[in-house]
mmCIF file of C-alpha atoms and ligand atoms in Angstrom:
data_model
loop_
_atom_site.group_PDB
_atom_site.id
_atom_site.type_symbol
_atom_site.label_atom_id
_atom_site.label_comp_id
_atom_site.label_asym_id
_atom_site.label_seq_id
_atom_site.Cartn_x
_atom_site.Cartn_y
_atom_site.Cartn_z
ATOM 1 C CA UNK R 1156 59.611 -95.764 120.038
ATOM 2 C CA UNK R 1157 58.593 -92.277 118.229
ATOM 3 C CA UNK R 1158 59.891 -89.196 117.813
ATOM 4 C CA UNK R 1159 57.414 -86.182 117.565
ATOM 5 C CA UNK R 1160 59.313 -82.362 116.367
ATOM 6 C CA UNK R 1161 56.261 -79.929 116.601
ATOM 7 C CA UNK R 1162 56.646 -76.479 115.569
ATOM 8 C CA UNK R 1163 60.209 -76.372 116.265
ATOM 9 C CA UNK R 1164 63.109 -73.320 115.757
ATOM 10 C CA UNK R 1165 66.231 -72.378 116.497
ATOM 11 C CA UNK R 1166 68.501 -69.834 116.987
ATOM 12 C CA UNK R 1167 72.030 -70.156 116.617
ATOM 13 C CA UNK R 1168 73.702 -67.080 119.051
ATOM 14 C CA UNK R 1169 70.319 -65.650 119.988
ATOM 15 C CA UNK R 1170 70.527 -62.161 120.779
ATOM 16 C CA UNK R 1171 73.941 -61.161 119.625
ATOM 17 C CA UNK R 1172 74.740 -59.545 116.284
ATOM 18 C CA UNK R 1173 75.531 -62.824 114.915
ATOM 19 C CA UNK R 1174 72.097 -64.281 115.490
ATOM 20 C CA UNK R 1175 70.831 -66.451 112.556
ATOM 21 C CA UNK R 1176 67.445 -68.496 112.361
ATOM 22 C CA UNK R 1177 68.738 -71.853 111.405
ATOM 23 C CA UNK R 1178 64.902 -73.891 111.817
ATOM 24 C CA UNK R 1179 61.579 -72.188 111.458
ATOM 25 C CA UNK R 1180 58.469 -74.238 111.894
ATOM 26 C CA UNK R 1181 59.511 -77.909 111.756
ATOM 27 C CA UNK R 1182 57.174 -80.480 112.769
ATOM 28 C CA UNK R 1183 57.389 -83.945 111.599
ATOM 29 C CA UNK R 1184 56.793 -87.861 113.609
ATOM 30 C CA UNK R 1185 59.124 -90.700 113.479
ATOM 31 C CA UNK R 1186 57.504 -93.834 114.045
ATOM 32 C CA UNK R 1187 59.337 -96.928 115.269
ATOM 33 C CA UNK R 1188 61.404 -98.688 112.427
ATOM 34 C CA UNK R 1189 61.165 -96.287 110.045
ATOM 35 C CA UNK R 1190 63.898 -94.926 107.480
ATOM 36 C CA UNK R 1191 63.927 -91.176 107.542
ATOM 37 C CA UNK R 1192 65.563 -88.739 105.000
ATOM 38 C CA UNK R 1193 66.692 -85.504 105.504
ATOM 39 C CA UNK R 1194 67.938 -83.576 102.293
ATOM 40 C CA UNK R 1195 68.812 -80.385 101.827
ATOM 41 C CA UNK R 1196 71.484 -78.162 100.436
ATOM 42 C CA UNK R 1197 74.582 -77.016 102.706
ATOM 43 C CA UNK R 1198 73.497 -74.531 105.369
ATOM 44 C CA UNK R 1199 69.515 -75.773 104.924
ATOM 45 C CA UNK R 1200 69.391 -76.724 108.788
ATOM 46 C CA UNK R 1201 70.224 -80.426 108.412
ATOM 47 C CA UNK R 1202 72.824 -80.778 110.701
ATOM 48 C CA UNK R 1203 70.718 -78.533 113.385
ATOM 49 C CA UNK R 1204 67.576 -80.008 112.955
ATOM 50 C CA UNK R 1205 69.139 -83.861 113.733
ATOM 51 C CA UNK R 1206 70.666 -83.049 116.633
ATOM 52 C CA UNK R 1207 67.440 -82.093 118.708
ATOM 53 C CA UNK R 1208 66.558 -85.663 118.304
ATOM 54 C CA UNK R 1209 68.701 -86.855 121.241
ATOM 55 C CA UNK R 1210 68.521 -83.484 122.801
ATOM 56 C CA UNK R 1211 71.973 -82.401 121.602
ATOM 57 C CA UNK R 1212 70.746 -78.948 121.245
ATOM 58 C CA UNK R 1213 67.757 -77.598 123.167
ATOM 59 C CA UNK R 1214 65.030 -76.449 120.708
ATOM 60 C CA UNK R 1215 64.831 -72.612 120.588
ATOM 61 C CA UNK R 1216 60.942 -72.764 120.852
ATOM 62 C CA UNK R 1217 58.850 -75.897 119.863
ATOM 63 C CA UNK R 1218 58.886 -79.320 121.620
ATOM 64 C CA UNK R 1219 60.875 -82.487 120.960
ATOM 65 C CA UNK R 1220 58.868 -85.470 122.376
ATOM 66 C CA UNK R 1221 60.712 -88.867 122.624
ATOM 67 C CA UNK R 1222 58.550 -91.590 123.582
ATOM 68 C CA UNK R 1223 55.787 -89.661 125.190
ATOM 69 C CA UNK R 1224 58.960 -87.281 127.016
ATOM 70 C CA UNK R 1225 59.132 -83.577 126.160
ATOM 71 C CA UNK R 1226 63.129 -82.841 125.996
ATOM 72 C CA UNK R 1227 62.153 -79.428 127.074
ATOM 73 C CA UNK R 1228 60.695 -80.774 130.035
ATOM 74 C CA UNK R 1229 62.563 -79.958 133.436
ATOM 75 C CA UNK R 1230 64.882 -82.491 134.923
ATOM 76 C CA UNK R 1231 64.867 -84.741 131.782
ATOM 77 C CA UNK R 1232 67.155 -87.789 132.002
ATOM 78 C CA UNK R 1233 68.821 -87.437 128.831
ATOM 79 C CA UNK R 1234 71.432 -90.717 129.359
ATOM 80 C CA UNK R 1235 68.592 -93.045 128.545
ATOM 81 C CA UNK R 1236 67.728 -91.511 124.933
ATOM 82 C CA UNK R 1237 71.138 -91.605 124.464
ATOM 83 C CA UNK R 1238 71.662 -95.144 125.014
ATOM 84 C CA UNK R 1239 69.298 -95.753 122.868
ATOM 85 C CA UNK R 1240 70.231 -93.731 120.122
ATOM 86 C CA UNK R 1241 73.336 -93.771 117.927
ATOM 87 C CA UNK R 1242 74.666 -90.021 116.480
ATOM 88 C CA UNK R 1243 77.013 -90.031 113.645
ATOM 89 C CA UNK R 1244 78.500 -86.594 113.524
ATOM 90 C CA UNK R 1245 79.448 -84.855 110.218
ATOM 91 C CA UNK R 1246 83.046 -85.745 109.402
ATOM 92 C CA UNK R 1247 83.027 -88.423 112.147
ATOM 93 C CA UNK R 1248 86.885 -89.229 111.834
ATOM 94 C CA UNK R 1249 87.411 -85.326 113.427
ATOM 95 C CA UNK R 1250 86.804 -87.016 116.707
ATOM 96 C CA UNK R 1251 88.807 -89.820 116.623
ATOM 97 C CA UNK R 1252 91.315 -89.551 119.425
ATOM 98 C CA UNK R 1253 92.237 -93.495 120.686
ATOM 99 C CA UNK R 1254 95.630 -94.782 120.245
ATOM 100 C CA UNK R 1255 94.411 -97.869 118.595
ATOM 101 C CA UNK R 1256 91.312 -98.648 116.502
ATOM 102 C CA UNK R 1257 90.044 -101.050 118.879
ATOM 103 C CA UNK R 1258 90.393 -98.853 121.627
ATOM 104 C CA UNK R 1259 88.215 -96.316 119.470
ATOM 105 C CA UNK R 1260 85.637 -98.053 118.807
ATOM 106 C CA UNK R 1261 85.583 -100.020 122.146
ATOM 107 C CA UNK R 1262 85.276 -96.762 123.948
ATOM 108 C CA UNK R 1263 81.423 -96.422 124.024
ATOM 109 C CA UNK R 1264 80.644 -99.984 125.050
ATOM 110 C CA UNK R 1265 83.472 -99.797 127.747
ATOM 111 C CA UNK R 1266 81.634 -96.596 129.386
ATOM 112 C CA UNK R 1267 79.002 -99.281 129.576
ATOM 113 C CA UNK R 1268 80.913 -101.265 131.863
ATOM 114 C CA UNK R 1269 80.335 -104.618 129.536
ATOM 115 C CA UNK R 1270 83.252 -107.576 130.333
ATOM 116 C CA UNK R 1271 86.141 -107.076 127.998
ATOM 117 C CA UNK R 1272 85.483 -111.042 126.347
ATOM 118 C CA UNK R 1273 82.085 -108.948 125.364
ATOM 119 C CA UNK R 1274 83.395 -106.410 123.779
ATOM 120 C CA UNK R 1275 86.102 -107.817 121.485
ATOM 121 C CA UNK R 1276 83.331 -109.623 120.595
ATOM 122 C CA UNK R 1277 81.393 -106.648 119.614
ATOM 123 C CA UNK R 1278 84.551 -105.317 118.138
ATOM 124 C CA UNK R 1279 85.112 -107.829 116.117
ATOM 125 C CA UNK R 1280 81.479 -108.030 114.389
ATOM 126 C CA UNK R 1281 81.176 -104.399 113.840
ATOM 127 C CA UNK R 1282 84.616 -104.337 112.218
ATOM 128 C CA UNK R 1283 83.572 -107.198 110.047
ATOM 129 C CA UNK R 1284 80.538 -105.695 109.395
ATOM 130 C CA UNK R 1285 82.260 -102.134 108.083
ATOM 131 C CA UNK R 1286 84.871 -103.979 106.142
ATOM 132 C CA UNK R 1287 88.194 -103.947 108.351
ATOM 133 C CA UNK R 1288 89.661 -106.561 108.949
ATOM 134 C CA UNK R 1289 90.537 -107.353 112.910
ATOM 135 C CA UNK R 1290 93.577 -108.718 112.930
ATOM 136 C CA UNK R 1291 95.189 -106.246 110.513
ATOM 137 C CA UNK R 1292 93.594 -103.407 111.795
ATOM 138 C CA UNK R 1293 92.595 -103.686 115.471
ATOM 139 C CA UNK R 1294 96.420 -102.232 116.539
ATOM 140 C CA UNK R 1295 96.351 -99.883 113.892
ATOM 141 C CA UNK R 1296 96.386 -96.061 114.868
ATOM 142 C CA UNK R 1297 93.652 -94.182 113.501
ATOM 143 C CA UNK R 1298 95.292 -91.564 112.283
ATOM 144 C CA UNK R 1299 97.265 -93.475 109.851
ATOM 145 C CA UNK R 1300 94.622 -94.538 108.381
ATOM 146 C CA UNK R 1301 92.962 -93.391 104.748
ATOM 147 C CA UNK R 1302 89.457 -91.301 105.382
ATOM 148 C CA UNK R 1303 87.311 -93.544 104.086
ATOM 149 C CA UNK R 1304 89.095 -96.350 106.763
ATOM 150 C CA UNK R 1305 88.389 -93.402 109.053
ATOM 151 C CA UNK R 1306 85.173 -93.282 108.892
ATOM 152 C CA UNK R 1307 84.198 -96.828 109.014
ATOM 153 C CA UNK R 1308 86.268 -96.971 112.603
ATOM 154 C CA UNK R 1309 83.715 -93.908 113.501
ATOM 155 C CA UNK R 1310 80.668 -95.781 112.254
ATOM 156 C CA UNK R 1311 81.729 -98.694 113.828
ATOM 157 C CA UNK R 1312 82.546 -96.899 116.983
ATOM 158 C CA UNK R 1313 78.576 -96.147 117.629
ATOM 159 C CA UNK R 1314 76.706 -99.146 116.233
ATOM 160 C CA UNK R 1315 78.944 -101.080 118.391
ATOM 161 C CA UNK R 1316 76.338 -100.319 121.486
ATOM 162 C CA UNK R 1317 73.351 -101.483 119.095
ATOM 163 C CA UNK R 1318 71.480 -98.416 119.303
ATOM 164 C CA UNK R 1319 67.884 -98.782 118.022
ATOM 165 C CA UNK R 1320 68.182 -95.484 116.465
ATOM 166 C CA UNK R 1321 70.985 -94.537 114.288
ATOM 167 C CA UNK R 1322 70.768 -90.517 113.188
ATOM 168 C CA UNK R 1323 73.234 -89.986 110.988
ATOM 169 C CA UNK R 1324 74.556 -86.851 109.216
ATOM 170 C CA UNK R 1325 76.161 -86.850 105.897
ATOM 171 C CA UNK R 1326 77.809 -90.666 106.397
ATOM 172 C CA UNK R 1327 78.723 -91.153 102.959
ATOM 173 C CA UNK R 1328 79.687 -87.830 101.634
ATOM 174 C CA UNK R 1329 83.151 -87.466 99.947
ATOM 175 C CA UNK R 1330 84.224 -91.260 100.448
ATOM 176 C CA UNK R 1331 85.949 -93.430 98.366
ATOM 177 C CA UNK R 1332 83.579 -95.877 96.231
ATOM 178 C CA UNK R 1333 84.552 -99.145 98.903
ATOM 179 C CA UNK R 1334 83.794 -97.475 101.956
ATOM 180 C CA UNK R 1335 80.742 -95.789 100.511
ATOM 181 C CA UNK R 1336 79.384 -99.527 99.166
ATOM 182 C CA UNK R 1337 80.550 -100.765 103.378
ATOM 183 C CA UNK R 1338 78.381 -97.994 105.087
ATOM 184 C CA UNK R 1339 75.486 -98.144 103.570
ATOM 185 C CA UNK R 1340 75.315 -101.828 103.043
ATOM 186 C CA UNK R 1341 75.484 -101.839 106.827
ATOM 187 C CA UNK R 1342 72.798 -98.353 107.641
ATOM 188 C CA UNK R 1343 70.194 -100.945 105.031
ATOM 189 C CA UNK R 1344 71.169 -104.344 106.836
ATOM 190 C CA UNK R 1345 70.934 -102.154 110.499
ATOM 191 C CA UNK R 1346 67.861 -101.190 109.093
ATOM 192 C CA UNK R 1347 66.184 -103.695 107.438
ATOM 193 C CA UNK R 1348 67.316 -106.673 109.925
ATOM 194 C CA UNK R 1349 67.364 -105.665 112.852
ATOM 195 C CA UNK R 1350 64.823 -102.486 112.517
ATOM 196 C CA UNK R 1351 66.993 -99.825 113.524
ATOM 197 C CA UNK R 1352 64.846 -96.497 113.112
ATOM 198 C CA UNK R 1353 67.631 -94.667 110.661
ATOM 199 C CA UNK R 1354 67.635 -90.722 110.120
ATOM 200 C CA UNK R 1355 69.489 -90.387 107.638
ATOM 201 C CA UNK R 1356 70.508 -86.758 106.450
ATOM 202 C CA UNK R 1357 72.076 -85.897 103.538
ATOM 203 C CA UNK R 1358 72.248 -83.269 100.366
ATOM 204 C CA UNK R 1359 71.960 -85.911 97.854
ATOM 205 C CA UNK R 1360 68.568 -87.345 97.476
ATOM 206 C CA UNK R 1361 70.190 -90.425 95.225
ATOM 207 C CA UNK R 1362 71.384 -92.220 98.354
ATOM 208 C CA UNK R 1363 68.693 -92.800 100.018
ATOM 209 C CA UNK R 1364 65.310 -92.586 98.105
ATOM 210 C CA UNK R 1365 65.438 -96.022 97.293
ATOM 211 C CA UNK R 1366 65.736 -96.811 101.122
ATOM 212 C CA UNK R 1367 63.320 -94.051 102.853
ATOM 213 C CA UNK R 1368 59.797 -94.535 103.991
ATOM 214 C CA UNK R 1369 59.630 -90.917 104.283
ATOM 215 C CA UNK R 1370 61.719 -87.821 103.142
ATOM 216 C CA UNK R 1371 61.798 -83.970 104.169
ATOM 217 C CA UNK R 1372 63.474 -81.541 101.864
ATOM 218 C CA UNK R 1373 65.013 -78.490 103.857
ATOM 219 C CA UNK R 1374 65.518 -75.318 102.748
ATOM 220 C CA UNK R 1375 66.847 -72.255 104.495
ATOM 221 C CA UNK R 1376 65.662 -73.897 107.626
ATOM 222 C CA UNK R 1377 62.454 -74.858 106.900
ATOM 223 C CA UNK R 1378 60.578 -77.955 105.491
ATOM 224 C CA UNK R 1379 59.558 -77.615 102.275
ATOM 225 C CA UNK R 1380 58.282 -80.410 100.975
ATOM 226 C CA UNK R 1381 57.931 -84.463 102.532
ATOM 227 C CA UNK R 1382 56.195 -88.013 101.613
ATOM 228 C CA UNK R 1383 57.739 -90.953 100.095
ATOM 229 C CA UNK R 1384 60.276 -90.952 97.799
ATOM 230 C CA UNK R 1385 57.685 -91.603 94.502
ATOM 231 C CA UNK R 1386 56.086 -88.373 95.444
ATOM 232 C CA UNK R 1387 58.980 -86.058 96.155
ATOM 233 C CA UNK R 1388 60.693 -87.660 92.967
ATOM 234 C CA UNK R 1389 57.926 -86.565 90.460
ATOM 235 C CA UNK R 1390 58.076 -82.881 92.189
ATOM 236 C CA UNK R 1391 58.550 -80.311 90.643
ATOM 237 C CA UNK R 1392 60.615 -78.601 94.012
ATOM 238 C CA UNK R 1393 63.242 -81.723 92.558
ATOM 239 C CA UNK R 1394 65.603 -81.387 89.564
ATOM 240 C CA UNK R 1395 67.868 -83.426 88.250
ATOM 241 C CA UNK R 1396 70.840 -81.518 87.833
ATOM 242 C CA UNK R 1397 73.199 -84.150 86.347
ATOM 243 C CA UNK R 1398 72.875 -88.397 86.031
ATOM 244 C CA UNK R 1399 74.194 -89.287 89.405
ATOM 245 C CA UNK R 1400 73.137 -86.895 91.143
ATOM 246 C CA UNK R 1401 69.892 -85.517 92.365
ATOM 247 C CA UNK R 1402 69.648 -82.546 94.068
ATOM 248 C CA UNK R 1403 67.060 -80.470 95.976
ATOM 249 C CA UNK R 1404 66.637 -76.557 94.774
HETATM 250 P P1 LIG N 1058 73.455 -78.201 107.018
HETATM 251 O O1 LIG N 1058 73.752 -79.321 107.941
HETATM 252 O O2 LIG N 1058 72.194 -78.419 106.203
HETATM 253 O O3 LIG N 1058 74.612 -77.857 106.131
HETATM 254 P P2 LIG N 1058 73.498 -76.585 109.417
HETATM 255 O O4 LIG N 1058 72.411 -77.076 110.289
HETATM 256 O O5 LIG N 1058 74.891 -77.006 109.740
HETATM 257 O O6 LIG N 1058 73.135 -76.896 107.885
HETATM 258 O O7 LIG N 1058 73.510 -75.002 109.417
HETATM 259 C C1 LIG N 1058 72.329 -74.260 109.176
HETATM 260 C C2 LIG N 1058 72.688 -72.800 109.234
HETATM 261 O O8 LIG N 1058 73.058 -72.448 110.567
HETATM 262 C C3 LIG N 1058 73.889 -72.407 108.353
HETATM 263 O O9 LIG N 1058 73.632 -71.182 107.739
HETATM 264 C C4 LIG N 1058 75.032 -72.300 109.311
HETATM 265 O O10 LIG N 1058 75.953 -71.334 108.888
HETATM 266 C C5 LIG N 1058 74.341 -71.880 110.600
HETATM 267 N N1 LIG N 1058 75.085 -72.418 111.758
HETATM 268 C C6 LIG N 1058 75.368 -73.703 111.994
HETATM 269 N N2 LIG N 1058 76.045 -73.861 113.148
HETATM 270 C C7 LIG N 1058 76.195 -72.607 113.653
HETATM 271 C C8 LIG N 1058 76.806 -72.080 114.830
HETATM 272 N N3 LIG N 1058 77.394 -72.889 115.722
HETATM 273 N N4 LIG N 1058 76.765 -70.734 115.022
HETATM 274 C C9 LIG N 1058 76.144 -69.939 114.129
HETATM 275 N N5 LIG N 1058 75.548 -70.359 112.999
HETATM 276 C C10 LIG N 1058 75.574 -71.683 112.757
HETATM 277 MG MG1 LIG N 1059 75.374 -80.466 108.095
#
């Protein structure tokens, strides 16, 4: 598996008054296995720039090649990628919409067609896995729950189908400290057992550096800096702005 982003851009409402040039120039590879940070401040192009990995949006001009496929190309099967590939949404919980949490996260492996033994058995590991207990939570309606509970059902919801690549967009922000500590003891053991490729995007450098192979800073859309954490740390570009947090400027 790779993922190749050469000279991409994009424009959000192209040609209307409201036109604004969210990615300029990005180019960057993902090689198979590897941990992948995207920082940058709100409105730097993070969210846009993740979701032309699985050809959620259609690059402006550029090319997105995905194993050797160009998701420009014409009459490009998109449903394999996106077996393949798990997308965490910002604010993940929005999109909860099942009567029960099982259901929920259930959902993507029953589109699958897998035999329902199969996937309370997947249902029960992930929910293990993310901290919630089956039994007291499985019947549960999501929207009772707390946020943090919220987005673990959402997390859980997509690793269920054991995508080999997770992209995932702000997964920790504004959580409470338990859920925080669930997620991204799971994103490292996804990651470092069973060598999920992870893009992992985020405005705070702090929660991944000690985790990425590779980081790119964005700012106003374009990439301004990347390497391994050691590098981008002793930067200049990087200040730290308080003790827990690091931010990119
Ligand atoms: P980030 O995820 O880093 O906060 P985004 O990729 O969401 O940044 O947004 C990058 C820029 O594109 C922002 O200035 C944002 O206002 C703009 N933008 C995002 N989505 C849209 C949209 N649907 N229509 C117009 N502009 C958008
Ligand atoms: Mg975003």
């Amino acid at each position: 598996m790779s993922i190749e982003i050469k000279n991409l851009d994009y424009i959000y409402r192209k040609g209307t008054p409201f036109e604004f040039h969210a990615l300029r120039s990005i180019s960057l590879k993902i090689n198979n296995g590897e941990f992948i940070g995207v920082i940058g401040d709100e409105g730097s192009g993070k969210s846009t720039l993740i979701q032309h990995i699985n050809g959620l949006l259609k690059p402006g001009s550029g090319d997105v090649i995905f194993d050797g496929i160009n998701l420009n190309g014409k009459g490009v099967d998109l449903r394999n990628i996106r077996l393949k590939t798990g997308f965490l949404f910002q604010n993940p919980e929005h999109q909860l919409f099942a009567d029960t949490v099982y259901d929920d996260i259930a959902f993507a492996v029953r589109q699958l067609g897998h035999d329902e033994d199969d996937i309370e058995n997947r249902v029960m590991r992930v929910m293990d896995a993310i901290g919630l207990d089956f039994v007291m939570y499985k019947d549960r309606s999501p929207f009772g729950l707390s946020s943090g509970e919220q987005r673990r059902v959402a997390i859980a919801g997509v690793i269920v189908n054991n995508p080999s690549i997770l992209v995932l967009d702000d997964p920790i922000a504004g959580l409470d400290s338990f859920s925080k500590e669930k997620i991204s003891t799971e994103i490292l053991r996804l990651h470092r057992d069973s060598k999920v490729t992870i893009i992992y995007a985020t405005h705070n450098i702090d929660e991944i550096y000690r985790w990425a192979d590779t980081i790119y800073i964005l700012k106003n859309g374009r990439i301004t800096l990347s390497g391994p954490p050691g590098e981008i740390l002793s930067c200049r570009e990087i200040n730290y702005t308080n003790q827990d947090e690091l931010v990119a400027i």
